[in-house]
Short mmCIF file of C-alpha atoms in Angstrom, two decimals:
data_model
loop_
_atom_site.label_atom_id
_atom_site.label_comp_id
_atom_site.label_asym_id
_atom_site.label_seq_id
_atom_site.Cartn_x
_atom_site.Cartn_y
_atom_site.Cartn_z
CA MET A 247 -49.16 -32.92 -9.01
CA THR A 248 -48.80 -33.77 -5.33
CA PRO A 249 -49.81 -31.38 -2.57
CA THR A 250 -46.16 -30.74 -1.81
CA GLU A 251 -45.38 -29.99 -5.42
CA ARG A 252 -48.45 -27.76 -5.62
CA THR A 253 -47.28 -25.82 -2.55
CA HIS A 254 -43.84 -25.22 -4.04
CA HIS A 255 -45.44 -24.25 -7.29
CA HIS A 256 -47.30 -21.39 -5.60
CA ALA A 257 -44.55 -20.29 -3.20
CA PRO A 258 -42.25 -18.62 -5.76
CA HIS A 259 -45.08 -16.36 -6.86
CA ALA A 260 -45.69 -15.36 -3.27
CA HIS A 261 -42.01 -14.60 -2.57
CA GLY A 262 -40.82 -13.67 -6.05
CA HIS A 263 -40.45 -9.97 -5.27
CA ALA A 264 -38.06 -10.72 -2.40
CA HIS A 265 -35.52 -12.21 -4.79
CA SER A 266 -35.28 -9.14 -6.96
CA HIS A 267 -31.75 -8.18 -7.91
CA GLY A 268 -32.61 -4.51 -8.40
CA PRO A 269 -32.13 -1.72 -5.87
CA ALA A 270 -33.24 -2.28 -2.29
CA LYS A 271 -36.90 -1.66 -1.58
CA PRO A 272 -37.73 1.56 0.31
CA VAL A 273 -38.49 1.25 3.99
CA SER A 274 -41.93 1.69 5.43
CA ALA A 275 -43.37 5.12 6.11
CA HIS A 276 -43.03 4.55 9.85
CA LEU A 277 -39.31 3.78 9.57
CA ARG A 278 -38.75 6.78 7.34
CA LYS A 279 -40.28 8.97 10.04
CA VAL A 280 -38.09 7.42 12.72
CA ILE A 281 -34.90 7.94 10.68
CA ALA A 282 -35.93 11.47 9.74
CA ALA A 283 -36.65 12.28 13.39
CA VAL A 284 -32.99 11.59 14.14
CA LEU A 285 -31.20 12.92 11.08
CA VAL A 286 -33.25 15.99 10.14
CA PRO A 287 -32.61 17.81 13.47
CA PHE A 288 -28.96 16.80 13.24
CA ALA A 289 -28.64 18.17 9.70
CA ALA A 290 -30.43 21.35 10.78
CA ALA A 291 -27.99 21.75 13.69
CA VAL A 292 -25.04 21.32 11.31
CA VAL A 293 -26.39 23.99 8.96
CA ALA A 294 -27.08 26.34 11.87
CA GLY A 295 -23.58 25.77 13.24
CA MET A 296 -22.00 26.58 9.88
CA VAL A 297 -24.07 29.77 9.58
CA ILE A 298 -23.13 30.91 13.10
CA LEU A 299 -19.42 30.07 12.77
CA TRP A 300 -19.03 31.05 9.11
CA PRO A 301 -15.76 33.02 9.02
CA GLY A 302 -16.08 34.81 5.70
CA SER A 303 -12.34 34.58 5.01
CA ALA A 304 -9.04 34.03 6.78
CA PRO A 305 -7.89 37.07 8.78
CA PRO A 306 -5.26 39.15 6.98
CA HIS A 307 -1.73 39.39 8.34
CA GLN A 308 1.71 40.59 7.35
CA HIS A 309 4.00 37.87 6.02
CA SER A 310 6.69 36.99 8.53
CA GLY A 311 9.03 35.53 5.91
CA LEU A 312 9.47 32.37 7.98
CA GLY A 313 8.84 28.86 6.70
CA LEU A 314 5.72 28.70 4.54
CA ASP A 315 4.63 32.19 5.58
CA GLN A 316 6.45 33.95 2.74
CA GLN A 317 5.37 36.12 -0.14
CA THR A 318 6.04 34.16 -3.30
CA GLU A 319 6.41 34.86 -7.01
CA SER A 320 6.89 32.62 -10.03
CA GLY A 321 10.20 32.20 -11.82
CA ARG A 322 11.98 30.21 -14.53
CA VAL A 323 15.49 28.80 -14.94
CA VAL A 324 17.00 30.40 -18.05
CA LYS A 325 20.64 29.32 -17.82
CA ILE A 326 22.86 26.81 -16.00
CA GLU A 327 26.64 26.78 -16.03
CA GLU A 328 29.30 24.92 -14.08
CA VAL A 329 31.54 27.00 -11.79
CA ASP A 330 34.20 26.39 -9.16
CA CYS A 331 32.57 26.33 -5.72
CA ALA A 332 35.58 28.02 -4.12
CA LYS A 333 35.53 30.90 -6.60
CA VAL A 334 31.85 31.73 -6.02
CA GLY A 335 32.28 31.54 -2.25
CA ALA A 336 29.98 28.56 -1.62
CA GLN A 337 29.67 27.83 2.09
CA PRO A 338 29.01 24.39 3.63
CA GLN A 339 25.34 23.70 4.36
CA GLN A 340 26.13 22.77 7.96
CA GLN A 341 27.53 26.22 8.69
CA GLN A 342 24.11 27.59 9.60
CA GLN A 343 23.69 24.91 12.28
CA SER A 344 27.27 25.02 13.57
CA PRO A 345 28.76 28.26 14.93
CA GLN A 346 32.27 27.02 14.06
CA GLY A 347 31.33 26.64 10.41
CA GLY A 348 33.28 24.20 8.23
CA ALA A 349 35.82 23.91 5.48
CA PRO A 350 34.97 25.81 2.26
CA VAL A 351 33.19 23.77 -0.39
CA THR A 352 35.46 22.66 -3.23
CA GLY A 353 34.66 21.04 -6.57
CA PRO A 354 32.18 21.89 -9.30
CA CYS A 355 29.00 23.80 -8.42
CA GLU A 356 26.12 24.76 -10.67
CA GLN A 357 25.21 28.39 -11.13
CA ALA A 358 21.56 28.72 -12.15
CA THR A 359 20.30 31.99 -13.62
CA ILE A 360 16.69 32.56 -12.57
CA GLU A 361 14.28 35.00 -14.24
CA VAL A 362 11.45 36.45 -12.13
CA GLY A 363 8.14 35.72 -13.86
CA SER A 364 5.66 37.76 -11.81
CA GLY A 365 5.42 40.65 -9.39
CA PRO A 366 6.96 44.12 -9.43
CA ASP A 367 10.36 42.87 -10.65
CA LYS A 368 9.12 40.72 -13.51
CA GLY A 369 11.94 40.07 -15.99
CA VAL A 370 14.73 40.63 -13.44
CA THR A 371 17.33 37.85 -13.21
CA PHE A 372 19.48 36.61 -10.32
CA THR A 373 21.79 33.65 -9.74
CA GLU A 374 21.47 30.68 -7.41
CA ILE A 375 24.42 28.44 -6.50
CA VAL A 376 23.71 24.68 -6.36
CA GLN A 377 26.31 22.75 -4.37
CA PRO A 378 27.37 19.18 -5.26
CA SER A 379 25.64 17.82 -2.14
CA ALA A 380 22.32 19.57 -2.86
CA SER A 381 19.33 17.25 -3.24
CA ARG A 382 17.59 19.52 -5.76
CA ARG A 383 18.91 20.12 -9.27
CA TYR A 384 17.59 22.49 -11.91
CA THR A 385 17.12 22.22 -15.67
CA VAL A 386 16.86 25.03 -18.22
CA GLY A 387 13.24 26.08 -18.73
CA GLU A 388 12.09 24.61 -15.42
CA GLY A 389 9.54 26.63 -13.47
CA VAL A 390 10.37 27.53 -9.86
CA VAL A 391 8.70 29.22 -6.90
CA LEU A 392 10.55 32.25 -5.53
CA ALA A 393 10.45 33.62 -1.99
CA TYR A 394 10.18 37.42 -2.16
CA ALA A 395 11.40 39.66 0.64
CA PRO A 396 10.57 43.25 -0.43
CA LYS A 397 12.46 44.86 2.47
CA ALA A 398 15.71 42.98 1.86
CA PRO A 399 18.64 44.42 -0.15
CA GLU A 400 18.10 44.31 -3.90
CA ASN A 401 20.48 41.38 -4.47
CA LEU A 402 18.86 39.32 -1.69
CA ARG A 403 15.16 39.87 -2.37
CA TYR A 404 14.63 36.63 -4.26
CA SER A 405 15.56 33.03 -3.56
CA VAL A 406 14.31 29.71 -4.90
CA THR A 407 12.08 28.03 -2.33
CA ASP A 408 10.49 25.27 -4.42
CA VAL A 409 9.85 24.00 -7.94
CA ASP A 410 6.67 24.52 -9.95
CA ARG A 411 4.70 21.25 -9.92
CA ASN A 412 1.46 22.51 -11.48
CA VAL A 413 1.65 20.40 -14.64
CA PRO A 414 2.34 16.97 -13.08
CA MET A 415 -0.14 17.56 -10.25
CA VAL A 416 -2.93 18.66 -12.62
CA LEU A 417 -2.18 15.72 -14.93
CA LEU A 418 -2.30 13.26 -12.03
CA ALA A 419 -5.62 14.73 -10.87
CA ALA A 420 -7.00 14.40 -14.42
CA VAL A 421 -5.92 10.75 -14.62
CA PHE A 422 -7.57 10.11 -11.25
CA ALA A 423 -10.82 11.77 -12.37
CA VAL A 424 -10.89 9.81 -15.65
CA ALA A 425 -10.29 6.52 -13.81
CA VAL A 426 -13.06 7.24 -11.29
CA VAL A 427 -15.58 8.19 -13.98
CA ALA A 428 -14.61 5.35 -16.33
CA ILE A 429 -15.09 2.70 -13.66
CA GLY A 430 -17.66 4.33 -11.38
CA ARG A 431 -19.67 5.98 -14.20
CA LEU A 432 -22.46 8.15 -12.78
CA ARG A 433 -21.55 7.27 -9.19
CA GLY A 434 -17.99 8.24 -10.01
CA VAL A 435 -19.16 11.64 -11.22
CA PHE A 436 -21.13 12.15 -8.00
CA ALA A 437 -18.09 11.06 -5.99
CA LEU A 438 -15.90 13.67 -7.69
CA VAL A 439 -18.51 16.39 -7.12
CA ALA A 440 -18.72 15.39 -3.46
CA LEU A 441 -14.92 15.50 -3.23
CA VAL A 442 -14.86 19.05 -4.61
CA ILE A 443 -17.59 20.14 -2.17
CA SER A 444 -15.76 18.48 0.74
CA PHE A 445 -12.55 20.30 -0.19
CA GLY A 446 -14.57 23.52 -0.38
CA VAL A 447 -15.95 22.99 3.14
CA LEU A 448 -12.42 22.36 4.38
CA THR A 449 -10.84 25.43 2.77
CA MET A 450 -13.76 27.87 3.01
CA PHE A 451 -15.15 26.96 6.43
CA ILE A 452 -12.98 24.75 8.64
CA LEU A 453 -9.58 26.39 8.11
CA PRO A 454 -10.72 30.07 8.11
CA ALA A 455 -13.00 29.48 11.12
CA ILE A 456 -10.10 28.04 13.12
CA LEU A 457 -7.91 30.99 12.11
CA GLN A 458 -10.65 33.40 13.19
CA GLY A 459 -10.44 31.96 16.71
CA SER A 460 -13.37 29.50 16.83
CA ASP A 461 -12.93 26.34 18.88
CA PRO A 462 -11.09 23.86 16.57
CA LEU A 463 -12.98 20.86 17.97
CA LEU A 464 -16.40 22.45 17.44
CA VAL A 465 -15.44 23.57 13.94
CA ALA A 466 -14.13 20.10 13.07
CA VAL A 467 -17.29 18.40 14.34
CA ILE A 468 -19.60 20.71 12.39
CA GLY A 469 -17.48 20.80 9.23
CA GLY A 470 -16.78 17.07 9.33
CA SER A 471 -20.49 16.34 9.77
CA ALA A 472 -21.32 18.53 6.78
CA ILE A 473 -18.72 16.72 4.68
CA MET A 474 -20.09 13.35 5.79
CA LEU A 475 -23.70 14.22 4.98
CA ILE A 476 -22.85 15.67 1.58
CA ALA A 477 -20.46 12.89 0.55
CA LEU A 478 -22.58 9.94 1.69
CA TYR A 479 -25.94 11.11 0.39
CA MET A 480 -24.54 12.41 -2.88
CA CYS A 481 -22.58 9.23 -3.60
CA HIS A 482 -25.05 6.64 -2.29
CA GLY A 483 -28.46 8.27 -2.55
CA LEU A 484 -31.04 9.60 -0.13
CA ASN A 485 -32.30 6.29 1.28
CA ALA A 486 -32.42 4.21 4.44
CA ARG A 487 -29.22 2.37 3.58
CA THR A 488 -27.23 5.59 3.48
CA SER A 489 -28.98 6.92 6.58
CA VAL A 490 -27.88 3.87 8.56
CA ALA A 491 -24.28 4.47 7.41
CA VAL A 492 -24.61 8.10 8.56
CA LEU A 493 -25.84 7.02 12.00
CA GLY A 494 -23.02 4.50 12.34
CA THR A 495 -20.44 7.09 11.33
CA LEU A 496 -21.83 9.65 13.79
CA THR A 497 -21.70 7.17 16.67
CA SER A 498 -18.09 6.30 15.87
CA LEU A 499 -17.06 9.95 15.54
CA LEU A 500 -18.55 10.64 18.96
CA LEU A 501 -16.48 7.80 20.42
CA ILE A 502 -13.33 9.07 18.67
CA GLY A 503 -13.92 12.57 20.02
CA LEU A 504 -14.35 11.36 23.60
CA LEU A 505 -11.35 9.02 23.50
CA GLY A 506 -9.19 11.61 21.76
CA ALA A 507 -10.00 14.33 24.26
CA GLY A 508 -9.40 11.98 27.19
CA PHE A 509 -6.05 10.59 26.06
CA ILE A 510 -4.67 13.86 24.70
CA GLY A 511 -5.25 15.42 28.12
CA TRP A 512 -4.07 12.38 30.09
CA ALA A 513 -0.87 12.03 28.02
CA HIS A 514 -0.24 15.81 28.24
CA LEU A 515 0.06 16.19 24.46
CA THR A 516 0.39 19.84 23.45
CA GLY A 517 0.10 19.34 19.69
CA ASN A 518 3.01 21.74 19.16
CA THR A 519 5.55 19.22 17.88
CA ASP A 520 6.83 20.60 14.58
CA ASP A 521 7.92 23.85 12.95
CA THR A 522 4.66 24.28 11.03
CA THR A 523 2.49 24.06 14.13
CA GLY A 524 4.86 26.39 15.98
CA LEU A 525 4.68 28.91 13.15
CA VAL A 526 0.86 28.80 13.13
CA HIS A 527 0.79 29.30 16.90
CA GLY A 528 3.27 32.17 16.60
CA LEU A 529 1.19 33.93 13.93
CA TYR A 530 -2.15 33.25 15.65
CA PRO A 531 -1.53 32.81 19.40
CA HIS A 532 -5.27 32.59 20.11
CA ILE A 533 -5.55 29.22 18.30
CA GLU A 534 -5.82 26.31 20.73
CA ILE A 535 -3.16 23.93 19.43
CA GLN A 536 -4.37 21.01 21.57
CA GLY A 537 -7.86 21.41 20.13
CA LEU A 538 -6.31 21.54 16.68
CA LEU A 539 -4.73 18.14 17.31
CA LEU A 540 -8.08 16.63 18.29
CA ALA A 541 -9.78 18.23 15.28
CA GLY A 542 -7.18 16.64 13.03
CA ILE A 543 -7.88 13.21 14.54
CA ILE A 544 -11.62 13.55 13.88
CA ILE A 545 -11.28 14.79 10.31
CA GLY A 546 -8.58 12.21 9.53
CA SER A 547 -10.81 9.36 10.72
CA LEU A 548 -13.85 10.49 8.76
CA GLY A 549 -12.87 9.14 5.35
CA VAL A 550 -12.05 5.63 6.57
CA LEU A 551 -15.21 5.51 8.70
CA ASP A 552 -17.38 6.35 5.69
CA ASP A 553 -15.84 3.45 3.79
CA VAL A 554 -16.43 0.93 6.59
CA THR A 555 -19.98 1.99 7.47
CA VAL A 556 -21.16 2.05 3.85
CA THR A 557 -19.60 -1.36 3.20
CA GLN A 558 -21.22 -2.93 6.26
CA THR A 559 -24.61 -1.45 5.49
CA SER A 560 -24.48 -2.67 1.89
CA ALA A 561 -23.41 -6.13 3.08
CA VAL A 562 -26.46 -6.41 5.35
CA TRP A 563 -28.81 -5.29 2.57
CA GLU A 564 -27.33 -7.79 0.10
CA LEU A 565 -27.51 -10.61 2.65
CA LYS A 566 -31.19 -9.86 3.15
CA GLU A 567 -31.75 -9.90 -0.61
CA ALA A 568 -30.04 -13.29 -0.80
CA ASP A 569 -31.99 -14.72 2.13
CA PRO A 570 -35.31 -12.86 2.61
CA LYS A 571 -36.34 -15.12 5.50
CA ALA A 572 -33.25 -14.30 7.61
CA ASN A 573 -33.99 -12.48 10.87
CA TRP A 574 -31.88 -9.64 12.19
CA ARG A 575 -29.76 -11.94 14.39
CA LYS A 576 -28.72 -14.09 11.44
CA LEU A 577 -28.04 -11.02 9.32
CA TYR A 578 -25.93 -9.48 12.09
CA ALA A 579 -23.86 -12.66 12.54
CA SER A 580 -23.26 -13.04 8.79
CA ALA A 581 -22.37 -9.39 8.23
CA MET A 582 -20.01 -9.37 11.23
CA ARG A 583 -17.94 -12.11 9.59
CA ILE A 584 -17.48 -9.75 6.66
CA GLY A 585 -16.79 -6.86 9.03
CA ARG A 586 -14.03 -8.70 10.88
CA ASP A 587 -12.10 -9.19 7.65
CA HIS A 588 -12.62 -5.52 6.85
CA ILE A 589 -11.37 -4.46 10.29
CA ALA A 590 -8.17 -6.49 9.95
CA SER A 591 -7.25 -4.96 6.61
CA VAL A 592 -8.26 -1.34 7.32
CA VAL A 593 -6.56 -1.14 10.74
CA ASN A 594 -3.33 -2.39 9.19
CA THR A 595 -3.75 0.20 6.45
CA LEU A 596 -4.12 2.99 9.02
CA VAL A 597 -1.06 1.96 10.98
CA MET A 598 1.10 1.61 7.87
CA ALA A 599 -0.11 4.96 6.54
CA TYR A 600 0.93 6.77 9.72
CA ALA A 601 4.21 4.84 9.88
CA GLY A 602 4.98 5.79 6.29
CA ALA A 603 4.25 9.45 6.96
CA SER A 604 6.54 9.37 10.02
CA LEU A 605 9.32 7.32 8.43
CA PRO A 606 11.99 10.07 8.49
CA LEU A 607 11.24 10.65 12.16
CA LEU A 608 11.54 6.94 12.95
CA LEU A 609 14.85 6.86 11.09
CA LEU A 610 16.18 9.67 13.27
CA PHE A 611 15.29 7.72 16.40
CA SER A 612 16.99 4.64 14.98
CA ILE A 613 20.13 6.65 14.27
CA ALA A 614 20.08 7.98 17.83
CA ASP A 615 19.84 4.35 19.05
CA SER A 616 16.93 5.23 21.35
CA GLY A 617 15.01 2.45 23.05
CA VAL A 618 11.54 1.49 21.87
CA GLY A 619 9.95 2.76 25.07
CA ARG A 620 11.72 6.08 24.85
CA VAL A 621 10.71 6.54 21.22
CA ALA A 622 7.07 5.55 21.79
CA THR A 623 6.59 7.88 24.75
CA SER A 624 8.26 10.93 23.23
CA GLU A 625 5.63 13.54 22.43
CA ILE A 626 6.17 13.67 18.70
CA VAL A 627 5.71 9.88 18.35
CA ALA A 628 3.09 9.54 21.11
CA GLU A 629 0.97 12.07 19.23
CA GLU A 630 0.94 9.81 16.16
CA ILE A 631 0.28 6.72 18.29
CA VAL A 632 -2.72 8.37 19.95
CA ARG A 633 -3.97 9.56 16.57
CA THR A 634 -3.66 6.06 15.11
CA LEU A 635 -5.07 4.07 18.01
CA VAL A 636 -7.98 6.39 18.77
CA GLY A 637 -8.97 6.39 15.11
CA SER A 638 -8.62 2.61 14.95
CA ILE A 639 -10.79 2.10 18.04
CA GLY A 640 -13.53 4.22 16.47
CA LEU A 641 -13.12 2.27 13.25
CA VAL A 642 -13.42 -1.08 15.01
CA ALA A 643 -16.47 0.09 16.98
CA SER A 644 -18.20 1.30 13.81
CA VAL A 645 -18.50 -2.25 12.47
CA PRO A 646 -20.76 -3.81 15.14
CA VAL A 647 -22.71 -0.57 15.64
CA THR A 648 -23.44 -0.05 11.94
CA THR A 649 -24.11 -3.74 11.36
CA PHE A 650 -26.58 -3.87 14.25
CA LEU A 651 -28.46 -0.78 13.04
CA ALA A 652 -28.54 -2.06 9.46
CA ALA A 653 -29.80 -5.50 10.52
CA LEU A 654 -32.65 -3.94 12.49
CA VAL A 655 -33.63 -1.51 9.74
CA VAL A 656 -33.43 -3.99 6.86
CA SER A 657 -35.53 -6.48 8.80
CA ALA A 658 -38.18 -3.83 9.42
CA ASP A 659 -37.77 -2.83 5.77
CA ARG A 660 -39.30 -6.16 4.76
CA HIS A 661 -41.95 -6.16 7.52
CA ASN A 662 -44.97 -5.45 5.32
CA THR A 663 -43.59 -7.53 2.49
CA SER A 664 -43.06 -10.48 4.78
CA LYS A 665 -46.67 -10.26 5.93
CA GLY A 666 -47.83 -10.28 2.36
CA SER A 667 -45.55 -13.19 1.59
CA LYS A 668 -46.89 -15.17 4.53
CA ARG A 669 -50.46 -14.50 3.45
CA GLY A 670 -49.62 -15.59 -0.07
CA SER A 671 -47.91 -18.71 1.20
CA LYS A 672 -50.83 -19.59 3.48
CA GLY A 673 -53.29 -19.07 0.65
CA GLY A 674 -51.20 -21.22 -1.64
CA SER A 675 -50.93 -23.91 1.00
CA ARG A 676 -54.69 -23.93 1.57
CA THR A 677 -55.30 -24.28 -2.15
CA ALA A 678 -52.83 -27.09 -2.36
CA LYS A 679 -54.35 -28.82 0.64
CA SER A 680 -57.87 -28.40 -0.79
CA GLY A 681 -56.72 -29.73 -4.11
CA GLY A 682 -55.11 -32.66 -2.33
CA ARG A 683 -58.28 -33.43 -0.41
CA ARG A 684 -60.36 -33.29 -3.56
CA ARG A 685 -57.93 -35.58 -5.31
CA ARG A 686 -58.09 -38.06 -2.45
CA ALA A 687 -61.90 -37.82 -2.41
CA LYS A 688 -61.94 -38.85 -5.98
#
């Protein structure tokens, strides 16, 4: 065996642990202390903030009967029959918007008999007229949601406001859970648990705290941080890899908050652009609607940021496993090539998601034949543009920031191992050289 062959024979034993395909090795004790020095105080501040701002429950109020703020009961369609619209006095749907009214509705209408299924009038029936132009149709046995106005005349207390979708929604959620667990296995279970906890933080802390009068931005930052910490560590483990993703997400959220606050103020966006927001402001005038808009931007960006930062961190770790000798510069350059592809796809996803949600609004502007500039600068559209672009900027910035942090940490992660590997390699080389010299001496 030649000296060169002898050297290569020893080298794999010196570096064999670096090629392991198992989980990433834990970082050194020094690095763990550095990461803990940053994240432990932050986590403690989040917990303290939640304790201080904990609302208990949403403040009680009397139902106004407007929009979604109605007292509701359950109901069921028990009978449907066809009637003449003119005979039952059906009025055109446009009459409420036009003071002149319109011609009486003619043709066949449907008369649905509805039975009240809950509340003080359980078992009482009333009729609902369905006009030919109505978008919603009923079937016998179908469950419905009834708006209940206790102070109205007896024959006007109930009206159908929606259909009961409990069964299809529960079934869809069950299919989703089965798919996540079947493919993700134990990680899928943890992901579902984290999702439930995140929803609990949203409904039990963020929303009631805002209704109680706390600053929406502060509540969103604290609640969003709690969701991020719970979701990331529960799904990906309490390790350096996840901690780097947390740091990258925090940095990006800070950037999103600063940009959002700056451009919402500069563009004079009030946040009061639809009936729902107006109703909330009417019921709780102390709520800062502009802060609510910024809080929505932060919370909406959180989920996508988690995806990007975790992916980039994992990419850096896997690249290091594939090439243990790579320094942090090489790791950063390689991972950024992956990140650029991720940016291109995720930004397009964000824009299309917001465009899809605003499609009816965009159709109205198209019908009005408004110019692109006029549409883009109108408050209701500008609000969505600011939301999309601010979130996208934070998303784009998260890639280089997270990649840089991960490259530094993963390189330090192998610091002691690399020293051991070098010592092993040098020892092997000396043995090979000695053996070579002895062979030549012979």
